[in-house]
């Protein structure tokens, strides 16, 4: 069973469209994250939710809106897609963000290409 | 501000050679955690090791070993007798005290192992 699963794996779309990426974890973790990996492989956190509550929002444009219907799911909705949004988006989870040294479990990534 | 520097962009070795990946970090925290993650060509991020700031003991896991030195703020990673399957991008990361799940990643080092 996949611990952190995200769909779709590939997403190709036109500028201006709205798209969503879904993430689910079956590890029973309380905290979930979205990280963005740019074309140079640099990884940066975007959002973090703990038990459905937003705890990290890292200067991300308002076009990006995370939604956590329950602690096992964290979806990412992107409005009015721009060329610069092209990247790989990783979902991750950890037991509890307040636990020191908690390792993150990552999904396999969603390659978003905006044309 | 926290920072992780992986100065080596790419390292190419021939199978069975040893390869050492450098990681230098900056933090004002006295308690912190360091991580290494592997990203193979398939794209997922795989956890390799976690080390807290109070434990400077070196660690060995099979062909992998890690050298943590607080005096030089370094957490280097060595692959002994490299294999083609070790070809991947390796990321060093630093855990933040304001949220342990907020990892500051280095830029990554691409390791290419040729037969």
mmCIF file of C-alpha atoms in Angstrom:
data_model
loop_
_atom_site.group_PDB
_atom_site.id
_atom_site.type_symbol
_atom_site.label_atom_id
_atom_site.label_comp_id
_atom_site.label_asym_id
_atom_site.label_seq_id
_atom_site.Cartn_x
_atom_site.Cartn_y
_atom_site.Cartn_z
ATOM 1 C CA UNK A 1 0.000 0.000 0.000
ATOM 2 C CA UNK A 2 1.274 3.449 -0.923
ATOM 3 C CA UNK A 3 1.799 5.548 2.209
ATOM 4 C CA UNK A 4 1.421 8.980 0.599
ATOM 5 C CA UNK A 5 -0.317 9.010 -2.735
ATOM 6 C CA UNK A 6 -0.940 11.965 -4.948
ATOM 7 C CA UNK A 7 -2.819 12.307 -8.213
ATOM 8 C CA UNK A 8 -2.346 12.952 -10.985
ATOM 9 C CA UNK A 9 1.295 12.092 -11.599
ATOM 10 C CA UNK A 10 1.408 14.291 -14.679
ATOM 11 C CA UNK A 11 -0.690 17.368 -15.391
ATOM 12 C CA UNK A 12 -0.392 19.321 -18.618
ATOM 13 C CA UNK A 13 -2.601 22.362 -18.998
ATOM 14 C CA UNK A 14 -2.933 25.757 -20.623
ATOM 15 C CA UNK A 15 -2.182 29.099 -19.035
ATOM 16 C CA UNK A 16 -5.175 30.557 -17.262
ATOM 17 C CA UNK A 17 -6.771 27.233 -16.393
ATOM 18 C CA UNK A 18 -7.644 26.058 -12.873
ATOM 19 C CA UNK A 19 -6.375 22.684 -11.701
ATOM 20 C CA UNK A 20 -6.242 20.561 -8.573
ATOM 21 C CA UNK A 21 -3.801 18.013 -7.206
ATOM 22 C CA UNK A 22 -5.006 15.526 -4.640
ATOM 23 C CA UNK A 23 -3.053 13.914 -1.830
ATOM 24 C CA UNK A 24 -3.927 11.190 0.619
ATOM 25 C CA UNK A 25 -1.908 9.493 3.335
ATOM 26 C CA UNK A 26 -2.754 6.235 5.071
ATOM 27 C CA UNK A 27 -0.110 6.501 7.782
ATOM 28 C CA UNK A 28 -2.394 8.008 10.400
ATOM 29 C CA UNK A 29 -0.246 11.146 10.500
ATOM 30 C CA UNK A 30 -1.578 14.453 11.772
ATOM 31 C CA UNK A 31 0.522 16.806 9.643
ATOM 32 C CA UNK A 32 0.629 17.152 5.881
ATOM 33 C CA UNK A 33 2.651 19.384 3.585
ATOM 34 C CA UNK A 34 3.002 20.681 0.046
ATOM 35 C CA UNK A 35 6.490 21.223 -1.283
ATOM 36 C CA UNK A 36 7.405 22.648 -4.680
ATOM 37 C CA UNK A 37 10.439 21.521 -6.663
ATOM 38 C CA UNK A 38 11.459 23.904 -9.418
ATOM 39 C CA UNK A 39 13.293 23.148 -12.639
ATOM 40 C CA UNK A 40 16.641 23.396 -10.866
ATOM 41 C CA UNK A 41 15.538 20.735 -8.376
ATOM 42 C CA UNK A 42 15.266 23.212 -5.534
ATOM 43 C CA UNK A 43 12.696 22.132 -2.944
ATOM 44 C CA UNK A 44 10.713 24.625 -0.940
ATOM 45 C CA UNK A 45 7.791 24.266 1.426
ATOM 46 C CA UNK A 46 4.519 25.877 0.419
ATOM 47 C CA UNK A 47 1.951 24.874 3.009
ATOM 48 C CA UNK A 48 1.484 22.692 6.030
ATOM 49 C CA UNK A 49 -1.679 21.529 7.738
ATOM 50 C CA UNK A 50 -2.004 19.844 11.099
ATOM 51 C CA UNK A 51 -5.258 18.014 11.663
ATOM 52 C CA UNK A 52 -7.024 20.192 9.095
ATOM 53 C CA UNK A 53 -5.605 23.431 10.480
ATOM 54 C CA UNK A 54 -3.236 25.612 8.426
ATOM 55 C CA UNK A 55 0.075 26.060 10.240
ATOM 56 C CA UNK A 56 2.486 27.120 7.509
ATOM 57 C CA UNK A 57 1.826 29.394 4.554
ATOM 58 C CA UNK A 58 5.069 30.346 2.893
ATOM 59 C CA UNK A 59 4.485 33.490 0.865
ATOM 60 C CA UNK A 60 2.633 31.611 -1.821
ATOM 61 C CA UNK A 61 0.453 33.543 -4.323
ATOM 62 C CA UNK A 62 -3.240 33.613 -3.501
ATOM 63 C CA UNK A 63 -3.873 31.588 -6.638
ATOM 64 C CA UNK A 64 -2.732 28.575 -4.641
ATOM 65 C CA UNK A 65 -5.296 27.341 -2.166
ATOM 66 C CA UNK A 66 -4.800 24.204 -0.103
ATOM 67 C CA UNK A 67 -7.775 22.378 1.307
ATOM 68 C CA UNK A 68 -7.795 19.696 3.958
ATOM 69 C CA UNK A 69 -11.190 17.982 4.299
ATOM 70 C CA UNK A 70 -9.745 15.653 6.934
ATOM 71 C CA UNK A 71 -6.325 14.924 8.348
ATOM 72 C CA UNK A 72 -5.665 12.192 5.808
ATOM 73 C CA UNK A 73 -6.179 14.450 2.802
ATOM 74 C CA UNK A 74 -4.556 17.646 1.628
ATOM 75 C CA UNK A 75 -5.456 18.924 -1.811
ATOM 76 C CA UNK A 76 -3.909 21.800 -3.721
ATOM 77 C CA UNK A 77 -6.006 23.954 -5.999
ATOM 78 C CA UNK A 78 -4.353 26.383 -8.370
ATOM 79 C CA UNK A 79 -6.283 29.154 -10.115
ATOM 80 C CA UNK A 80 -5.285 31.027 -13.259
ATOM 81 C CA UNK A 81 -2.229 28.927 -13.924
ATOM 82 C CA UNK A 82 0.906 30.721 -15.095
ATOM 83 C CA UNK A 83 3.979 29.473 -16.942
ATOM 84 C CA UNK A 84 6.032 29.895 -13.769
ATOM 85 C CA UNK A 85 3.843 27.412 -11.941
ATOM 86 C CA UNK A 86 5.421 24.603 -13.928
ATOM 87 C CA UNK A 87 7.200 22.432 -11.380
ATOM 88 C CA UNK A 88 6.958 19.175 -9.501
ATOM 89 C CA UNK A 89 4.657 19.374 -6.503
ATOM 90 C CA UNK A 90 5.266 16.975 -3.633
ATOM 91 C CA UNK A 91 2.849 16.097 -0.924
ATOM 92 C CA UNK A 92 4.313 14.850 2.360
ATOM 93 C CA UNK A 93 3.199 13.861 5.828
ATOM 94 C CA UNK A 94 4.673 13.459 9.288
ATOM 95 C CA UNK A 95 3.318 12.222 12.594
ATOM 96 C CA UNK A 96 3.041 15.681 14.169
ATOM 97 C CA UNK A 97 4.916 18.828 13.232
ATOM 98 C CA UNK A 98 5.531 19.558 16.913
ATOM 99 C CA UNK A 99 7.507 16.372 17.376
ATOM 100 C CA UNK A 100 11.156 17.127 17.053
ATOM 101 C CA UNK A 101 13.023 15.494 14.246
ATOM 102 C CA UNK A 102 10.003 13.930 12.630
ATOM 103 C CA UNK A 103 10.906 12.618 9.228
ATOM 104 C CA UNK A 104 8.707 13.398 6.304
ATOM 105 C CA UNK A 105 7.160 10.792 4.070
ATOM 106 C CA UNK A 106 6.841 12.098 0.546
ATOM 107 C CA UNK A 107 4.481 11.220 -2.258
ATOM 108 C CA UNK A 108 5.847 10.477 -5.714
ATOM 109 C CA UNK A 109 5.230 13.993 -6.990
ATOM 110 C CA UNK A 110 3.002 15.647 -9.582
ATOM 111 C CA UNK A 111 4.734 17.065 -12.623
ATOM 112 C CA UNK A 112 2.769 20.172 -13.617
ATOM 113 C CA UNK A 113 3.450 21.634 -17.042
ATOM 114 C CA UNK A 114 1.759 24.898 -17.980
ATOM 115 C CA UNK A 115 1.813 25.670 -21.704
ATOM 116 C CA UNK B 1 18.197 32.468 8.973
ATOM 117 C CA UNK B 2 18.706 28.841 8.198
ATOM 118 C CA UNK B 3 20.695 27.749 5.201
ATOM 119 C CA UNK B 4 21.967 24.506 3.706
ATOM 120 C CA UNK B 5 24.750 24.498 1.152
ATOM 121 C CA UNK B 6 25.563 21.591 -1.099
ATOM 122 C CA UNK B 7 28.375 23.017 -3.145
ATOM 123 C CA UNK B 8 28.756 20.019 -5.435
ATOM 124 C CA UNK B 9 26.256 20.215 -8.259
ATOM 125 C CA UNK B 10 27.191 16.925 -9.868
ATOM 126 C CA UNK B 11 29.616 14.117 -9.109
ATOM 127 C CA UNK B 12 30.431 11.430 -11.647
ATOM 128 C CA UNK B 13 32.125 8.225 -10.583
ATOM 129 C CA UNK B 14 32.764 4.796 -11.978
ATOM 130 C CA UNK B 15 31.140 1.873 -10.253
ATOM 131 C CA UNK B 16 32.931 0.691 -7.096
ATOM 132 C CA UNK B 17 34.469 4.071 -6.430
ATOM 133 C CA UNK B 18 33.655 5.862 -3.198
ATOM 134 C CA UNK B 19 31.856 9.184 -3.360
ATOM 135 C CA UNK B 20 31.454 11.819 -0.659
ATOM 136 C CA UNK B 21 28.728 14.438 -0.739
ATOM 137 C CA UNK B 22 29.301 17.603 1.222
ATOM 138 C CA UNK B 23 26.661 19.423 3.247
ATOM 139 C CA UNK B 24 27.281 22.602 5.220
ATOM 140 C CA UNK B 25 24.514 24.185 7.251
ATOM 141 C CA UNK B 26 23.861 27.444 9.068
ATOM 142 C CA UNK B 27 21.515 27.852 11.995
ATOM 143 C CA UNK B 28 21.285 29.833 15.215
ATOM 144 C CA UNK B 29 19.371 27.078 16.942
ATOM 145 C CA UNK B 30 21.100 24.908 19.504
ATOM 146 C CA UNK B 31 18.677 22.074 18.849
ATOM 147 C CA UNK B 32 18.151 21.057 15.275
ATOM 148 C CA UNK B 33 17.857 18.041 13.037
ATOM 149 C CA UNK B 34 19.623 17.186 9.818
ATOM 150 C CA UNK B 35 18.389 14.868 7.118
ATOM 151 C CA UNK B 36 19.499 13.272 3.887
ATOM 152 C CA UNK B 37 16.992 12.344 1.207
ATOM 153 C CA UNK B 38 17.561 10.513 -2.073
ATOM 154 C CA UNK B 39 15.693 11.313 -5.282
ATOM 155 C CA UNK B 40 16.262 8.578 -7.879
ATOM 156 C CA UNK B 41 15.419 9.129 -11.567
ATOM 157 C CA UNK B 42 11.882 7.900 -10.874
ATOM 158 C CA UNK B 43 11.349 11.125 -8.931
ATOM 159 C CA UNK B 44 10.212 10.141 -5.465
ATOM 160 C CA UNK B 45 11.981 11.401 -2.349
ATOM 161 C CA UNK B 46 13.355 8.679 -0.122
ATOM 162 C CA UNK B 47 14.386 9.286 3.472
ATOM 163 C CA UNK B 48 17.916 8.092 4.264
ATOM 164 C CA UNK B 49 18.918 9.391 7.671
ATOM 165 C CA UNK B 50 18.053 11.795 10.460
ATOM 166 C CA UNK B 51 20.553 13.215 12.955
ATOM 167 C CA UNK B 52 19.938 15.528 15.892
ATOM 168 C CA UNK B 53 22.348 18.224 16.967
ATOM 169 C CA UNK B 54 23.260 16.487 20.222
ATOM 170 C CA UNK B 55 24.417 13.292 18.611
ATOM 171 C CA UNK B 56 27.716 13.630 16.773
ATOM 172 C CA UNK B 57 28.272 9.933 16.479
ATOM 173 C CA UNK B 58 28.954 8.881 12.934
ATOM 174 C CA UNK B 59 26.577 6.386 11.441
ATOM 175 C CA UNK B 60 26.991 3.576 8.976
ATOM 176 C CA UNK B 61 24.235 1.775 7.158
ATOM 177 C CA UNK B 62 25.500 -0.749 4.668
ATOM 178 C CA UNK B 63 27.470 1.128 2.040
ATOM 179 C CA UNK B 64 26.248 4.478 3.343
ATOM 180 C CA UNK B 65 27.959 6.451 6.090
ATOM 181 C CA UNK B 66 27.484 9.886 7.534
ATOM 182 C CA UNK B 67 29.984 12.196 9.228
ATOM 183 C CA UNK B 68 28.418 14.897 11.419
ATOM 184 C CA UNK B 69 30.778 17.587 12.723
ATOM 185 C CA UNK B 70 29.264 20.474 14.651
ATOM 186 C CA UNK B 71 32.599 22.287 14.768
ATOM 187 C CA UNK B 72 32.497 22.768 11.012
ATOM 188 C CA UNK B 73 28.676 22.692 10.666
ATOM 189 C CA UNK B 74 28.923 19.838 8.248
ATOM 190 C CA UNK B 75 26.961 16.656 7.704
ATOM 191 C CA UNK B 76 28.706 14.779 4.927
ATOM 192 C CA UNK B 77 27.509 11.614 3.268
ATOM 193 C CA UNK B 78 29.718 8.887 1.806
ATOM 194 C CA UNK B 79 28.704 6.069 -0.490
ATOM 195 C CA UNK B 80 31.269 3.296 -0.438
ATOM 196 C CA UNK B 81 31.777 1.053 -3.470
ATOM 197 C CA UNK B 82 29.162 2.902 -5.478
ATOM 198 C CA UNK B 83 26.716 1.080 -7.703
ATOM 199 C CA UNK B 84 24.693 2.198 -10.702
ATOM 200 C CA UNK B 85 21.553 2.129 -8.541
ATOM 201 C CA UNK B 86 23.087 4.911 -6.428
ATOM 202 C CA UNK B 87 22.638 7.307 -9.333
ATOM 203 C CA UNK B 88 20.271 9.937 -7.990
ATOM 204 C CA UNK B 89 20.018 13.452 -6.626
ATOM 205 C CA UNK B 90 20.840 13.596 -2.939
ATOM 206 C CA UNK B 91 19.450 16.347 -0.735
ATOM 207 C CA UNK B 92 20.663 17.478 2.637
ATOM 208 C CA UNK B 93 18.023 19.241 4.744
ATOM 209 C CA UNK B 94 17.792 21.119 8.040
ATOM 210 C CA UNK B 95 14.764 21.041 10.321
ATOM 211 C CA UNK B 96 13.418 24.336 11.627
ATOM 212 C CA UNK B 97 12.545 25.004 15.261
ATOM 213 C CA UNK B 98 9.357 26.886 14.429
ATOM 214 C CA UNK B 99 8.004 23.840 12.713
ATOM 215 C CA UNK B 100 9.868 20.594 12.642
ATOM 216 C CA UNK B 101 8.277 19.621 9.361
ATOM 217 C CA UNK B 102 9.504 22.732 7.612
ATOM 218 C CA UNK B 103 12.687 21.475 6.059
ATOM 219 C CA UNK B 104 15.261 23.779 4.535
ATOM 220 C CA UNK B 105 16.720 21.812 1.664
ATOM 221 C CA UNK B 106 20.069 22.206 0.003
ATOM 222 C CA UNK B 107 20.218 22.492 -3.770
ATOM 223 C CA UNK B 108 21.007 18.799 -4.131
ATOM 224 C CA UNK B 109 23.945 16.903 -5.582
ATOM 225 C CA UNK B 110 23.469 14.787 -8.669
ATOM 226 C CA UNK B 111 25.442 11.553 -8.429
ATOM 227 C CA UNK B 112 26.083 9.699 -11.653
ATOM 228 C CA UNK B 113 27.532 6.214 -11.365
ATOM 229 C CA UNK B 114 28.653 4.618 -14.598
ATOM 230 C CA UNK B 115 29.445 0.921 -15.070
#
